[in-house]
């Protein structure tokens, strides 16, 4: 059985992953067991478990404005933490799987393909792109760009003029498990639609709101590459 070490295993996505059956043997490590800011801690885990892959989930995501208020925390956890993981994984030929975000794209025209130019729109996405840089340098890696959320939709209001590929975490997890053997960058998500339309399918009471520039209008991505890979995988 292929061993995958998971960092940040007390986080939201890891909690979902724990409930899914798969052909992989996951080794879940939380912040206490594996601190991505400590090279020794990373090395000890790699030596002890000898994973073939590391699914790097540890980091800082919400609330979004923490990345504007506390730049050091954001840089440390998302950029330096990821660099530490890649540094140690590359020395031991451990494949790195990194969850990036669709917010690394400029958010203007939508339909972004994996090779389109990047222009993060806030500090969170800059920090995720910072992490991506180290992962991009290591070719034994997979970068997944996505935009996911909890089921049911957590907010009472949703943008009707913002288009994205929002996907529920559990659906994203199932897709990611199918492409773990791939390398490079892959956009992952649900159909391109407004956040309101996505949210309404699950919660008829959700109210429409409109972004007046505080949120990029077109962060939707092309999923052509993903669809091709999934077709061949089935
Ligand atoms: N959620 C999304 O919509 C989304 C979309 C695209 C990509 N992603 C990425 O997917 C990954 C997982 O997301 P998530 O929603 O599960 O994030 P999350 O809930 O914030 O989980 C991150 C985990 O990392 C832990 N952590 C913090 N500092 C650490 C350290 N020094 N060493 C090891 N672990 C540490 C956190 O612990 P504490 O909470 O105790 O500090 C937390 O348990 C993140 O990299 C995120 O950027 C998420």
Tab-separated table of C-alpha atoms and ligand atoms in Angstrom:
chain	number	residue	atom	x	y	z
A	1	UNK	CA	0.000	0.000	0.000
A	2	UNK	CA	1.326	3.439	-0.943
A	3	UNK	CA	2.036	5.525	2.160
A	4	UNK	CA	1.011	9.183	2.150
A	5	UNK	CA	1.996	11.423	5.010
A	6	UNK	CA	-0.501	14.242	5.580
A	7	UNK	CA	0.584	17.501	7.254
A	8	UNK	CA	-1.917	19.728	9.089
A	9	UNK	CA	-4.154	16.757	9.820
A	10	UNK	CA	-6.418	18.566	12.318
A	11	UNK	CA	-7.487	20.975	9.572
A	12	UNK	CA	-10.802	21.083	7.757
A	13	UNK	CA	-9.809	19.259	4.592
A	14	UNK	CA	-7.891	16.518	6.414
A	15	UNK	CA	-10.950	15.851	8.569
A	16	UNK	CA	-12.960	15.153	5.405
A	17	UNK	CA	-10.181	13.015	3.942
A	18	UNK	CA	-10.161	10.835	7.058
A	19	UNK	CA	-13.736	9.731	6.280
A	20	UNK	CA	-13.019	8.587	2.711
A	21	UNK	CA	-11.983	5.032	1.876
A	22	UNK	CA	-9.115	4.745	-0.579
A	23	UNK	CA	-6.370	2.437	-1.752
A	24	UNK	CA	-3.779	4.598	0.042
A	25	UNK	CA	-2.414	4.318	3.558
A	26	UNK	CA	-2.651	7.802	5.033
A	27	UNK	CA	-0.463	8.806	7.956
A	28	UNK	CA	-2.144	11.831	9.506
A	29	UNK	CA	0.142	14.223	11.402
A	30	UNK	CA	-1.150	17.261	13.211
A	31	UNK	CA	0.740	20.412	14.200
A	32	UNK	CA	2.071	18.850	17.415
A	33	UNK	CA	3.300	15.727	15.647
A	34	UNK	CA	4.796	17.508	12.632
A	35	UNK	CA	5.619	21.183	12.774
A	36	UNK	CA	6.321	22.469	9.260
A	37	UNK	CA	8.421	25.279	10.714
A	38	UNK	CA	10.896	22.762	12.126
A	39	UNK	CA	13.238	20.908	9.771
A	40	UNK	CA	13.976	18.405	12.538
A	41	UNK	CA	10.308	17.678	13.026
A	42	UNK	CA	9.779	17.138	9.273
A	43	UNK	CA	12.869	14.936	9.004
A	44	UNK	CA	11.925	12.837	12.026
A	45	UNK	CA	8.531	12.138	10.457
A	46	UNK	CA	10.005	11.308	7.056
A	47	UNK	CA	12.550	8.964	8.662
A	48	UNK	CA	9.988	7.281	10.886
A	49	UNK	CA	7.197	6.719	8.342
A	50	UNK	CA	9.137	6.601	5.051
A	51	UNK	CA	6.202	7.909	2.976
A	52	UNK	CA	6.191	7.810	-0.813
A	53	UNK	CA	4.157	11.004	-0.941
A	54	UNK	CA	3.499	13.950	1.322
A	55	UNK	CA	0.099	15.637	1.078
A	56	UNK	CA	0.930	19.057	2.407
A	57	UNK	CA	-2.200	20.589	3.972
A	58	UNK	CA	-0.635	22.480	6.883
A	59	UNK	CA	-0.826	26.215	6.641
A	60	UNK	CA	-2.849	29.318	7.280
A	61	UNK	CA	-6.030	30.025	5.351
A	62	UNK	CA	-8.918	31.647	7.258
A	63	UNK	CA	-9.939	34.236	8.127
A	64	UNK	CA	-8.710	35.700	4.860
A	65	UNK	CA	-7.789	39.085	6.397
A	66	UNK	CA	-5.265	37.462	8.750
A	67	UNK	CA	-2.922	37.456	5.746
A	68	UNK	CA	-3.171	41.253	5.544
A	69	UNK	CA	-3.001	41.787	9.328
A	70	UNK	CA	-0.262	39.311	10.169
A	71	UNK	CA	2.052	39.073	7.189
A	72	UNK	CA	4.770	37.209	9.133
A	73	UNK	CA	2.407	34.416	10.123
A	74	UNK	CA	1.234	34.078	6.541
A	75	UNK	CA	4.790	34.091	5.146
A	76	UNK	CA	5.988	31.602	7.759
A	77	UNK	CA	3.194	29.083	7.494
A	78	UNK	CA	2.369	29.190	3.811
A	79	UNK	CA	5.675	30.080	2.178
A	80	UNK	CA	8.468	29.006	4.531
A	81	UNK	CA	6.551	25.964	5.828
A	82	UNK	CA	6.000	24.766	2.269
A	83	UNK	CA	9.647	25.465	1.351
A	84	UNK	CA	10.712	23.366	4.358
A	85	UNK	CA	8.529	20.475	3.240
A	86	UNK	CA	9.806	20.623	-0.356
A	87	UNK	CA	13.434	20.931	0.786
A	88	UNK	CA	13.261	17.799	2.881
A	89	UNK	CA	11.004	15.833	0.523
A	90	UNK	CA	13.256	16.510	-2.468
A	91	UNK	CA	16.282	15.146	-0.574
A	92	UNK	CA	14.398	11.885	0.023
A	93	UNK	CA	12.602	11.696	-3.334
A	94	UNK	CA	9.200	11.966	-1.650
A	95	UNK	CA	6.525	13.310	-3.994
A	96	UNK	CA	4.858	16.543	-2.816
A	97	UNK	CA	1.137	17.202	-3.303
A	98	UNK	CA	0.243	20.843	-2.670
A	99	UNK	CA	-3.206	22.404	-2.521
A	100	UNK	CA	-3.043	25.859	-4.043
A	101	UNK	CA	-5.908	28.171	-4.876
A	102	UNK	CA	-7.784	29.459	-7.928
A	103	UNK	CA	-7.125	32.925	-6.479
A	104	UNK	CA	-3.579	32.841	-7.897
A	105	UNK	CA	-5.193	33.718	-11.267
A	106	UNK	CA	-5.974	37.395	-11.955
A	107	UNK	CA	-9.756	36.931	-11.503
A	108	UNK	CA	-10.672	39.081	-14.509
A	109	UNK	CA	-11.446	37.031	-17.607
A	110	UNK	CA	-12.153	33.600	-16.096
A	111	UNK	CA	-11.663	30.278	-17.864
A	112	UNK	CA	-8.029	30.216	-16.715
A	113	UNK	CA	-5.911	27.308	-17.896
A	114	UNK	CA	-2.973	25.950	-15.918
A	115	UNK	CA	-0.495	27.804	-18.172
A	116	UNK	CA	-2.132	31.228	-17.949
A	117	UNK	CA	-0.194	34.053	-16.293
A	118	UNK	CA	-0.763	34.389	-12.548
A	119	UNK	CA	-1.567	37.513	-10.553
A	120	UNK	CA	-2.808	36.882	-7.019
A	121	UNK	CA	-5.405	39.368	-5.826
A	122	UNK	CA	-4.796	39.275	-2.059
A	123	UNK	CA	-2.112	38.290	0.437
A	124	UNK	CA	-3.592	34.825	0.994
A	125	UNK	CA	-3.165	34.021	-2.679
A	126	UNK	CA	0.317	35.589	-2.745
A	127	UNK	CA	1.267	33.334	0.169
A	128	UNK	CA	-0.120	30.290	-1.668
A	129	UNK	CA	1.776	31.274	-4.822
A	130	UNK	CA	4.889	31.712	-2.667
A	131	UNK	CA	4.484	28.095	-1.556
A	132	UNK	CA	3.810	27.038	-5.144
A	133	UNK	CA	7.192	28.444	-6.247
A	134	UNK	CA	9.106	25.897	-4.170
A	135	UNK	CA	6.802	23.075	-5.289
A	136	UNK	CA	7.134	24.137	-8.953
A	137	UNK	CA	10.936	23.826	-8.666
A	138	UNK	CA	10.628	20.193	-7.565
A	139	UNK	CA	9.389	18.156	-10.503
A	140	UNK	CA	8.235	15.185	-8.412
A	141	UNK	CA	5.170	17.121	-7.384
A	142	UNK	CA	1.535	17.906	-8.045
A	143	UNK	CA	-0.052	21.318	-7.536
A	144	UNK	CA	-3.831	21.365	-7.348
A	145	UNK	CA	-5.468	24.772	-7.799
A	146	UNK	CA	-8.975	24.856	-6.405
A	147	UNK	CA	-11.636	26.758	-4.519
A	148	UNK	CA	-13.542	24.589	-2.049
A	149	UNK	CA	-15.913	24.999	0.839
A	150	UNK	CA	-17.735	23.135	3.595
A	151	UNK	CA	-21.007	21.322	3.009
A	152	UNK	CA	-23.587	22.711	3.668
A	153	UNK	CA	-22.656	26.183	2.384
A	154	UNK	CA	-21.702	28.141	5.499
A	155	UNK	CA	-22.746	31.681	4.536
A	156	UNK	CA	-26.251	33.136	4.498
A	157	UNK	CA	-25.380	35.377	1.518
A	158	UNK	CA	-23.543	34.614	-1.719
A	159	UNK	CA	-22.236	36.708	-4.616
A	160	UNK	CA	-24.450	36.511	-7.692
A	161	UNK	CA	-21.932	38.330	-9.918
A	162	UNK	CA	-18.841	36.287	-8.950
A	163	UNK	CA	-18.118	33.216	-11.036
A	164	UNK	CA	-15.977	30.410	-9.626
A	165	UNK	CA	-15.554	26.632	-9.591
A	166	UNK	CA	-16.649	26.212	-5.986
A	167	UNK	CA	-16.719	22.581	-4.955
A	168	UNK	CA	-17.538	20.912	-1.649
A	169	UNK	CA	-14.491	19.567	0.206
A	170	UNK	CA	-15.660	15.959	0.044
A	171	UNK	CA	-16.128	16.121	-3.746
A	172	UNK	CA	-12.714	17.754	-4.122
A	173	UNK	CA	-11.118	15.061	-1.950
A	174	UNK	CA	-12.555	12.279	-4.126
A	175	UNK	CA	-11.202	13.928	-7.289
A	176	UNK	CA	-7.779	14.586	-5.752
A	177	UNK	CA	-7.496	10.922	-4.759
A	178	UNK	CA	-7.935	10.001	-8.435
A	179	UNK	CA	-5.121	12.251	-9.654
A	180	UNK	CA	-2.500	11.704	-6.955
A	181	UNK	CA	-0.305	9.856	-9.444
A	182	UNK	CA	-0.171	12.912	-11.759
A	183	UNK	CA	2.483	15.623	-11.797
A	184	UNK	CA	2.481	19.318	-12.650
A	185	UNK	CA	-0.399	21.727	-12.129
A	186	UNK	CA	-4.054	20.724	-12.333
A	187	UNK	CA	-7.132	22.930	-11.875
A	188	UNK	CA	-9.782	21.131	-9.825
A	189	UNK	CA	-13.337	22.248	-9.158
A	190	UNK	CA	-17.012	22.042	-9.911
A	191	UNK	CA	-18.794	23.620	-12.870
A	192	UNK	CA	-18.168	27.308	-13.557
A	193	UNK	CA	-21.091	29.215	-12.076
A	194	UNK	CA	-21.895	32.102	-9.746
A	195	UNK	CA	-21.279	31.466	-6.066
A	196	UNK	CA	-24.973	32.233	-5.476
A	197	UNK	CA	-26.047	29.512	-7.933
A	198	UNK	CA	-23.653	27.048	-6.293
A	199	UNK	CA	-24.886	27.906	-2.797
A	200	UNK	CA	-28.582	27.851	-3.705
A	201	UNK	CA	-28.473	24.233	-4.834
A	202	UNK	CA	-27.772	23.343	-1.237
A	203	UNK	CA	-29.567	26.106	0.630
A	204	UNK	CA	-32.655	27.726	-0.887
A	205	UNK	CA	-32.612	30.483	1.762
A	206	UNK	CA	-29.252	31.925	0.729
A	207	UNK	CA	-29.494	35.603	-0.242
A	208	UNK	CA	-28.007	37.276	-3.318
A	209	UNK	CA	-25.315	39.915	-2.855
A	210	UNK	CA	-23.099	41.652	-5.404
A	211	UNK	CA	-19.358	42.233	-5.302
A	212	UNK	CA	-18.490	45.849	-6.027
A	213	UNK	CA	-14.810	45.100	-6.456
A	214	UNK	CA	-14.020	43.615	-3.046
A	215	UNK	CA	-13.956	40.177	-4.651
A	216	UNK	CA	-12.644	39.341	-8.172
A	217	UNK	CA	-15.533	38.640	-10.551
A	218	UNK	CA	-14.104	35.842	-12.690
A	219	UNK	CA	-11.913	33.382	-10.791
A	220	UNK	CA	-13.367	30.447	-12.722
A	221	UNK	CA	-10.883	28.082	-14.319
A	222	UNK	CA	-10.788	25.783	-17.319
A	223	UNK	CA	-11.187	22.175	-16.168
A	224	UNK	CA	-10.312	20.694	-19.566
A	225	UNK	CA	-7.061	19.147	-18.364
A	226	UNK	CA	-8.744	17.560	-15.332
A	227	UNK	CA	-11.603	16.156	-17.421
A	228	UNK	CA	-9.135	14.556	-19.833
A	229	UNK	CA	-7.185	12.983	-16.977
A	230	UNK	CA	-10.311	11.660	-15.277
A	231	UNK	CA	-11.618	10.216	-18.553
A	232	UNK	CA	-8.383	8.289	-19.038
A	233	UNK	CA	-8.329	7.240	-15.372
A	234	UNK	CA	-11.762	5.566	-15.619
B	1	LIG	N1	-10.345	25.594	2.311
B	1	LIG	C1	-10.250	26.007	1.052
B	1	LIG	O1	-11.193	26.519	0.452
B	1	LIG	C2	-8.968	25.831	0.306
B	1	LIG	C3	-8.950	26.095	-1.045
B	1	LIG	C4	-7.776	25.903	-1.738
B	1	LIG	C5	-6.646	25.470	-1.067
B	1	LIG	N2	-6.689	25.239	0.269
B	1	LIG	C6	-5.488	24.800	0.941
B	1	LIG	O2	-5.669	23.479	1.398
B	1	LIG	C7	-4.916	23.282	2.593
B	1	LIG	C8	-5.832	22.715	3.671
B	1	LIG	O3	-6.923	23.593	3.858
B	1	LIG	P1	-7.816	23.531	5.161
B	1	LIG	O4	-9.060	24.281	4.860
B	1	LIG	O5	-7.871	22.140	5.686
B	1	LIG	O6	-6.899	24.412	6.135
B	1	LIG	P2	-6.973	24.517	7.737
B	1	LIG	O7	-8.288	24.024	8.226
B	1	LIG	O8	-6.550	25.905	8.080
B	1	LIG	O9	-5.861	23.473	8.226
B	1	LIG	C9	-4.503	23.772	8.290
B	1	LIG	C10	-3.908	23.020	9.456
B	1	LIG	O10	-2.512	23.329	9.531
B	1	LIG	C11	-2.187	23.429	10.910
B	1	LIG	N3	-0.941	24.156	11.150
B	1	LIG	C12	-0.770	25.467	11.467
B	1	LIG	N4	0.518	25.724	11.691
B	1	LIG	C13	1.195	24.571	11.519
B	1	LIG	C14	2.545	24.183	11.631
B	1	LIG	N5	3.503	25.068	11.978
B	1	LIG	N6	2.893	22.903	11.380
B	1	LIG	C15	1.955	21.990	11.043
B	1	LIG	N7	0.648	22.276	10.960
B	1	LIG	C16	0.268	23.559	11.175
B	1	LIG	C17	-3.392	24.130	11.495
B	1	LIG	O11	-3.413	23.982	12.895
B	1	LIG	P3	-4.042	25.175	13.823
B	1	LIG	O12	-5.371	25.504	13.202
B	1	LIG	O13	-4.114	24.543	15.163
B	1	LIG	O14	-3.094	26.327	13.756
B	1	LIG	C18	-4.527	23.378	10.808
B	1	LIG	O15	-4.864	22.224	11.510
B	1	LIG	C19	-4.318	24.651	2.955
B	1	LIG	O16	-2.996	24.688	2.476
B	1	LIG	C20	-5.175	25.629	2.173
B	1	LIG	O17	-4.473	26.803	1.836
B	1	LIG	C21	-7.826	25.387	0.960
